[in-house]
Short mmCIF file of C-alpha atoms and ligand atoms in Angstrom, two decimals:
data_model
loop_
_atom_site.label_atom_id
_atom_site.label_comp_id
_atom_site.label_asym_id
_atom_site.label_seq_id
_atom_site.Cartn_x
_atom_site.Cartn_y
_atom_site.Cartn_z
CA MET A 13 0.02 -0.04 -0.04
CA ASN A 14 1.40 3.30 -1.09
CA LEU A 15 -0.31 6.36 0.51
CA ALA A 16 1.23 8.70 -2.05
CA GLU A 17 -1.11 7.21 -4.61
CA TYR A 18 -4.12 8.66 -2.84
CA GLN A 19 -4.88 12.19 -3.80
CA PRO A 20 -7.52 14.19 -1.86
CA LYS A 21 -10.67 14.60 -3.97
CA PHE A 22 -12.92 17.63 -3.60
CA PRO A 23 -15.57 17.93 -2.56
CA PHE A 24 -14.59 15.34 0.06
CA THR A 25 -17.21 12.61 0.43
CA GLN A 26 -17.55 13.03 4.18
CA ARG A 27 -19.09 16.00 5.93
CA HIS A 28 -18.16 15.03 9.59
CA LEU A 29 -15.76 12.78 11.48
CA LEU A 30 -18.04 11.15 14.03
CA THR A 31 -16.55 7.69 13.90
CA LEU A 32 -14.12 5.98 11.33
CA GLN A 33 -16.88 3.47 10.67
CA ASP A 34 -18.53 6.17 8.52
CA TRP A 35 -15.38 6.68 6.45
CA SER A 36 -14.34 4.27 3.64
CA GLU A 37 -10.84 2.93 3.19
CA ASP A 38 -10.40 5.52 0.44
CA ASP A 39 -11.52 8.37 2.70
CA ILE A 40 -9.04 7.31 5.43
CA CYS A 41 -6.22 6.88 2.92
CA GLN A 42 -6.87 10.34 1.37
CA CYS A 43 -6.65 11.78 4.81
CA LEU A 44 -3.43 9.98 5.73
CA SER A 45 -1.83 10.89 2.41
CA LEU A 46 -2.72 14.55 2.90
CA ALA A 47 -1.32 14.41 6.46
CA LEU A 48 2.01 13.20 5.03
CA ARG A 49 2.04 15.98 2.56
CA LEU A 50 1.12 18.64 5.12
CA LYS A 51 3.75 17.25 7.48
CA ALA A 52 6.40 17.45 4.80
CA MET A 53 5.35 20.99 3.91
CA GLN A 54 5.48 22.11 7.49
CA LYS A 55 9.01 20.59 7.96
CA ARG A 56 10.15 22.52 4.82
CA GLY A 57 8.71 25.72 6.28
CA GLU A 58 6.16 26.13 3.44
CA ALA A 59 3.08 28.32 4.06
CA GLN A 60 -0.22 26.60 4.36
CA THR A 61 -3.33 28.69 3.95
CA CYS A 62 -6.32 26.39 3.31
CA LEU A 63 -8.17 27.46 6.53
CA SER A 64 -7.54 31.13 5.88
CA GLY A 65 -10.32 33.20 7.47
CA LYS A 66 -11.86 30.01 9.04
CA THR A 67 -12.45 29.33 12.73
CA LEU A 68 -12.82 25.93 14.58
CA ALA A 69 -14.74 25.93 17.85
CA MET A 70 -13.35 23.32 20.24
CA ILE A 71 -15.78 22.23 22.93
CA PHE A 72 -14.16 20.28 25.86
CA ALA A 73 -16.27 18.59 28.46
CA LYS A 74 -13.12 16.45 29.54
CA SER A 75 -9.40 17.34 30.07
CA SER A 76 -6.91 17.36 27.18
CA THR A 77 -3.34 18.19 26.37
CA ARG A 78 -2.75 16.68 22.92
CA THR A 79 -6.12 17.16 21.34
CA ARG A 80 -6.43 20.78 22.45
CA VAL A 81 -2.88 21.82 21.51
CA SER A 82 -2.80 19.90 18.22
CA PHE A 83 -6.08 21.32 16.95
CA GLU A 84 -5.33 24.82 17.98
CA VAL A 85 -1.77 24.85 16.57
CA GLY A 86 -2.94 22.90 13.45
CA ALA A 87 -5.69 25.43 12.71
CA THR A 88 -3.19 28.30 13.13
CA GLN A 89 -0.67 26.62 10.89
CA LEU A 90 -3.32 26.30 8.16
CA GLY A 91 -3.99 29.99 8.32
CA GLY A 92 -7.11 29.73 10.44
CA SER A 93 -7.87 29.96 14.11
CA ALA A 94 -9.38 27.91 16.98
CA LEU A 95 -11.48 28.78 19.92
CA PHE A 96 -11.27 26.83 23.18
CA LEU A 97 -14.68 26.45 24.81
CA SER A 98 -14.80 24.53 28.13
CA THR A 99 -18.24 23.26 29.08
CA SER A 100 -17.62 24.59 32.55
CA ASP A 101 -17.72 28.09 30.94
CA ILE A 102 -20.15 27.95 28.11
CA GLN A 103 -23.95 27.79 28.43
CA LEU A 104 -23.99 24.16 27.15
CA GLY A 105 -22.63 23.19 30.57
CA ARG A 106 -25.56 24.97 32.26
CA GLY A 107 -28.16 23.07 30.18
CA GLU A 108 -28.57 25.01 26.99
CA PRO A 109 -29.66 22.46 24.43
CA ILE A 110 -27.18 20.90 22.08
CA SER A 111 -29.43 21.66 19.18
CA ASP A 112 -29.47 25.45 19.96
CA THR A 113 -25.67 25.41 20.58
CA ALA A 114 -25.14 23.73 17.19
CA GLN A 115 -27.25 26.31 15.42
CA VAL A 116 -25.67 29.24 17.09
CA LEU A 117 -22.12 28.08 16.43
CA SER A 118 -22.99 27.33 12.87
CA ARG A 119 -23.72 31.07 12.42
CA MET A 120 -20.31 32.03 13.64
CA VAL A 121 -17.65 29.46 13.01
CA ASP A 122 -16.70 26.93 10.26
CA GLY A 123 -16.34 23.70 12.18
CA ILE A 124 -16.78 22.18 15.61
CA MET A 125 -14.45 19.73 17.40
CA ILE A 126 -15.99 18.32 20.55
CA ARG A 127 -14.64 16.09 23.34
CA THR A 128 -17.57 14.79 25.40
CA PHE A 129 -19.09 11.75 27.06
CA ARG A 130 -21.97 10.47 24.94
CA GLN A 131 -21.57 9.68 21.25
CA SER A 132 -25.26 10.67 20.85
CA ASP A 133 -24.42 14.25 21.98
CA LEU A 134 -21.93 14.49 19.14
CA GLU A 135 -24.42 13.07 16.62
CA GLU A 136 -27.00 15.67 17.84
CA LEU A 137 -24.50 18.47 17.26
CA ALA A 138 -23.92 17.20 13.71
CA LYS A 139 -27.69 16.82 13.15
CA TYR A 140 -28.69 20.34 14.12
CA GLY A 141 -25.59 22.26 12.95
CA SER A 142 -24.79 23.10 9.37
CA ILE A 143 -21.01 22.79 9.69
CA PRO A 144 -18.55 19.92 10.00
CA VAL A 145 -18.31 18.21 13.41
CA ILE A 146 -15.19 16.35 14.52
CA ASN A 147 -15.04 13.84 17.22
CA GLY A 148 -12.27 14.75 19.66
CA LEU A 149 -13.05 11.73 21.92
CA THR A 150 -16.24 10.31 23.39
CA ASP A 151 -16.82 7.44 25.73
CA GLU A 152 -17.20 5.26 22.61
CA PHE A 153 -14.62 6.42 20.09
CA HIS A 154 -11.42 8.43 19.50
CA PRO A 155 -11.01 8.53 15.67
CA CYS A 156 -8.50 11.38 15.55
CA GLN A 157 -6.16 9.42 17.73
CA VAL A 158 -6.44 6.42 15.42
CA LEU A 159 -5.68 8.51 12.31
CA ALA A 160 -2.46 9.64 14.00
CA ASP A 161 -1.68 6.04 14.98
CA LEU A 162 -2.14 4.81 11.42
CA LEU A 163 0.07 7.61 10.14
CA THR A 164 2.72 6.61 12.65
CA ILE A 165 2.47 2.85 11.78
CA TYR A 166 2.81 3.76 8.05
CA GLU A 167 5.87 5.92 8.69
CA LYS A 168 7.49 3.26 10.72
CA LYS A 169 6.53 0.15 8.76
CA GLY A 170 6.17 1.53 5.18
CA THR A 171 2.80 -0.23 4.81
CA LEU A 172 -0.48 -0.87 6.60
CA LYS A 173 -2.27 -3.83 5.01
CA GLY A 174 -1.13 -7.19 6.33
CA LEU A 175 0.29 -5.96 9.57
CA LYS A 176 -0.99 -7.03 13.05
CA LEU A 177 -1.82 -4.77 15.90
CA ALA A 178 -2.33 -6.14 19.47
CA PHE A 179 -4.28 -4.06 21.99
CA VAL A 180 -3.99 -5.19 25.69
CA GLY A 181 -6.39 -3.69 28.28
CA ASP A 182 -9.78 -2.10 28.57
CA GLY A 183 -12.23 -2.58 25.64
CA ASN A 184 -12.72 1.19 25.66
CA ASN A 185 -13.00 4.03 23.13
CA MET A 186 -9.41 3.42 21.96
CA ALA A 187 -10.02 -0.28 21.54
CA HIS A 188 -13.19 0.42 19.52
CA SER A 189 -11.64 3.04 17.24
CA LEU A 190 -8.46 0.90 16.75
CA MET A 191 -10.53 -2.10 15.77
CA ILE A 192 -12.54 -0.06 13.30
CA GLY A 193 -9.69 1.97 11.84
CA CYS A 194 -7.33 -1.03 11.38
CA SER A 195 -9.94 -3.31 10.08
CA LYS A 196 -10.94 -0.75 7.39
CA LEU A 197 -7.34 -0.91 6.13
CA GLY A 198 -6.78 -4.63 6.31
CA ILE A 199 -4.65 -4.63 9.45
CA ASP A 200 -5.21 -7.68 11.72
CA VAL A 201 -6.34 -6.68 15.17
CA ALA A 202 -6.15 -8.84 18.32
CA ILE A 203 -7.68 -7.40 21.52
CA ALA A 204 -6.94 -8.94 24.96
CA SER A 205 -9.23 -7.76 27.78
CA PRO A 206 -10.54 -9.36 30.94
CA ASP A 207 -14.14 -10.63 31.13
CA GLY A 208 -16.50 -7.76 31.85
CA TYR A 209 -14.21 -5.34 30.06
CA LYS A 210 -14.30 -6.62 26.49
CA PRO A 211 -15.07 -4.18 23.66
CA ASN A 212 -18.70 -3.41 22.83
CA PRO A 213 -20.09 -6.33 20.77
CA THR A 214 -21.78 -4.05 18.22
CA TYR A 215 -18.49 -2.32 17.41
CA THR A 216 -16.66 -5.66 17.40
CA ALA A 217 -19.20 -6.90 14.86
CA TRP A 218 -18.58 -3.86 12.69
CA ALA A 219 -14.89 -4.48 12.83
CA VAL A 220 -15.23 -8.18 12.01
CA ALA A 221 -17.33 -7.31 8.99
CA ASN A 222 -14.76 -4.68 7.83
CA ALA A 223 -11.98 -7.27 8.24
CA ALA A 224 -13.85 -9.95 6.32
CA ALA A 225 -14.18 -7.44 3.35
CA GLN A 226 -10.42 -6.95 3.57
CA GLY A 227 -9.44 -10.57 4.07
CA SER A 228 -7.94 -9.64 7.47
CA ARG A 229 -8.86 -10.67 11.04
CA VAL A 230 -10.24 -9.21 14.17
CA THR A 231 -10.12 -11.29 17.34
CA VAL A 232 -10.99 -10.73 20.99
CA CYS A 233 -9.44 -12.90 23.59
CA THR A 234 -8.53 -12.90 27.30
CA ASP A 235 -4.74 -13.68 27.20
CA PRO A 236 -2.41 -10.78 26.52
CA LEU A 237 0.36 -13.01 25.18
CA GLU A 238 -2.01 -14.68 22.77
CA ALA A 239 -2.88 -11.22 21.35
CA CYS A 240 0.71 -10.09 21.19
CA GLU A 241 2.01 -13.21 19.40
CA GLY A 242 3.63 -12.06 16.13
CA ALA A 243 2.32 -8.53 16.39
CA ASP A 244 3.90 -5.59 14.52
CA VAL A 245 2.30 -3.05 16.80
CA LEU A 246 1.65 -3.28 20.51
CA TYR A 247 -0.87 -0.82 22.00
CA THR A 248 -2.37 -0.22 25.37
CA ASP A 249 -4.51 2.45 27.09
CA VAL A 250 -5.32 3.36 30.72
CA TRP A 251 -7.33 0.93 32.82
CA ALA A 252 -9.76 3.74 33.90
CA SER A 253 -10.67 6.34 31.31
CA MET A 254 -11.88 9.86 31.94
CA GLY A 255 -15.25 9.70 33.66
CA GLN A 256 -14.46 6.27 35.30
CA GLU A 257 -12.41 7.67 38.17
CA GLY A 258 -14.89 6.16 40.72
CA GLU A 259 -14.14 2.64 39.37
CA ALA A 260 -10.39 3.05 39.55
CA GLU A 261 -9.88 0.63 42.44
CA LYS A 262 -12.14 -2.06 41.00
CA ARG A 263 -10.47 -1.75 37.64
CA ARG A 264 -7.02 -1.94 39.27
CA LYS A 265 -8.01 -5.34 40.61
CA ALA A 266 -9.51 -6.59 37.27
CA PHE A 267 -6.52 -5.48 35.15
CA GLY A 268 -3.59 -5.48 37.66
CA GLY A 269 -0.62 -7.71 37.06
CA VAL A 270 -2.03 -9.24 33.79
CA TYR A 271 -3.24 -6.56 31.31
CA GLN A 272 0.11 -4.79 30.77
CA ILE A 273 2.51 -4.40 27.90
CA ASN A 274 5.76 -5.60 29.25
CA ALA A 275 9.00 -7.43 28.28
CA ALA A 276 7.07 -10.70 28.01
CA CYS A 277 4.75 -9.11 25.31
CA LEU A 278 7.68 -7.86 23.39
CA ALA A 279 9.27 -11.30 23.57
CA VAL A 280 6.36 -12.90 21.63
CA ALA A 281 5.81 -9.96 19.24
CA LYS A 282 7.82 -9.43 16.02
CA LYS A 283 11.45 -8.45 16.77
CA ASP A 284 10.91 -4.96 15.21
CA ALA A 285 7.51 -4.33 16.90
CA ILE A 286 6.70 -0.78 17.81
CA PHE A 287 4.91 0.30 20.91
CA LEU A 288 2.15 2.87 20.71
CA HIS A 289 0.01 4.59 23.46
CA CYS A 290 -2.47 7.39 22.98
CA LEU A 291 -1.24 9.01 26.26
CA PRO A 292 -1.51 10.02 29.04
CA ALA A 293 0.10 6.75 30.36
CA HIS A 294 0.51 5.18 33.75
CA ARG A 295 3.92 3.58 34.03
CA GLY A 296 3.79 0.35 36.06
CA GLU A 297 0.09 -0.16 35.34
CA GLU A 298 -0.90 -0.72 31.71
CA VAL A 299 2.75 -0.55 30.49
CA THR A 300 6.14 -0.94 32.11
CA ALA A 301 8.56 2.03 32.12
CA GLU A 302 11.03 -0.35 30.46
CA VAL A 303 8.68 -0.64 27.39
CA ILE A 304 7.27 2.86 27.13
CA ASP A 305 10.68 4.49 27.58
CA GLY A 306 12.52 1.82 25.70
CA PRO A 307 13.77 1.40 22.10
CA HIS A 308 10.52 0.02 20.62
CA SER A 309 8.38 2.95 21.86
CA VAL A 310 7.47 5.67 19.31
CA ILE A 311 5.00 7.49 21.52
CA PHE A 312 6.26 10.97 20.89
CA ASP A 313 6.34 10.54 17.06
CA GLU A 314 2.73 9.30 17.52
CA ALA A 315 1.84 12.32 19.68
CA GLU A 316 3.24 14.66 17.04
CA ASN A 317 1.24 13.01 14.34
CA ARG A 318 -1.92 14.17 16.06
CA LEU A 319 -1.04 17.58 14.70
CA HIS A 320 -0.47 16.38 11.10
CA ALA A 321 -3.46 14.01 11.02
CA GLN A 322 -5.83 16.54 12.37
CA LYS A 323 -4.59 19.20 9.97
CA ALA A 324 -5.59 16.88 7.14
CA VAL A 325 -9.05 16.31 8.77
CA MET A 326 -9.60 20.02 9.02
CA ALA A 327 -8.31 20.66 5.53
CA LEU A 328 -10.63 18.03 4.10
CA LEU A 329 -13.75 18.92 6.02
CA MET A 330 -13.35 22.68 6.42
CA GLY A 331 -10.77 23.71 3.74
CA GLY A 332 -12.82 23.16 0.61
CA GLY A 333 -10.85 22.93 -2.64
CA GLN A 334 -8.32 25.23 -1.22
CA THR A 335 -6.36 22.23 -0.08
CA GLN A 336 -5.53 21.34 -3.60
CA LYS A 337 -3.86 24.63 -4.29
CA ASN A 338 -2.16 25.10 -0.97
CA ALA A 339 -1.29 21.78 0.51
N1 CP B 12 -4.41 11.17 23.44
C1 CP B 12 -5.19 12.24 23.72
O1 CP B 12 -6.26 12.40 23.17
O2 CP B 12 -4.64 13.05 24.61
P1 CP B 12 -5.25 14.25 25.30
O3 CP B 12 -6.28 13.65 26.29
O4 CP B 12 -4.20 14.89 26.05
O5 CP B 12 -5.94 15.13 24.31
N1 NVA B 13 -9.36 5.89 27.09
C1 NVA B 13 -8.76 7.20 27.48
C2 NVA B 13 -8.19 7.91 26.22
C3 NVA B 13 -7.53 9.24 26.62
C4 NVA B 13 -6.92 9.88 25.41
C5 NVA B 13 -9.90 8.12 28.06
O1 NVA B 13 -10.98 8.14 27.50
O2 NVA B 13 -9.67 8.73 29.09
#
């Protein structure tokens, strides 16, 4: 698979990024290809102007470092601007309806990125607004992170199709989006989670169907070493996600000592396996310090790629045909 062969086509087929399940393989590859081009342009110091005069509203109902900084810096680098809106400050947090918020913002800005709890809130924003809506993380999905992850895997491995990614830990938003994103591109996915914390069966079924169409595989098991066997990419995420702080102790018991990427996982993976983590990470819990700070880890390249991948998302959804001329 050569991403350079995918050229962004305008108008882009998608209006929003709510979940990668809505995007085709071609949509995802166009986005990754554009991200590579935008990254190369930025490294060469070339001006990028496709968001000139445009504003992205960023609504946050949860904390963020990477998502907030990468969207704001990305919009600025593309010649536009971004507006940070915490739900603890805006009227949405005091009960103003999502539908009214969507319609008001649609009169003033050119796109909305939202990090919130319920996927249905994101869908409502998209339904009532008249501008693109981008999922900056919900309890169910984290598609922007997976675009950055796919970009990182491609840069490190030179291909995507035919690889194997192992995810060890909670069957959470990251597990869901990884299963979906990887299966759309023909990457095998093996998830190892304890009983009671397996990925949502509906999303697993979507991923299994995507994989069947690609001739790849999606499997869910209980044994981390079984999942990591022969993997090109090892991935994990926190045991308790944002909003699950009250379950932290219970989860520590369910995951502790077993659901961790460590030297034993590396030993059964491919020799040149890379380690990815969306971050923030808890060393000594879902990953050992030895692995996350060791030679297989590419977590900071991955974090940087949030910027490049999201610039591509904004350029495709908000930049119109400008991207062709200026990116
Ligand atoms: N990975 C990620 O989304 O990081 P933030 O929570 O810091 O945005
Ligand atoms: N699963 C984590 C991801 C953080 C980027 C969470 O939702 O908190």
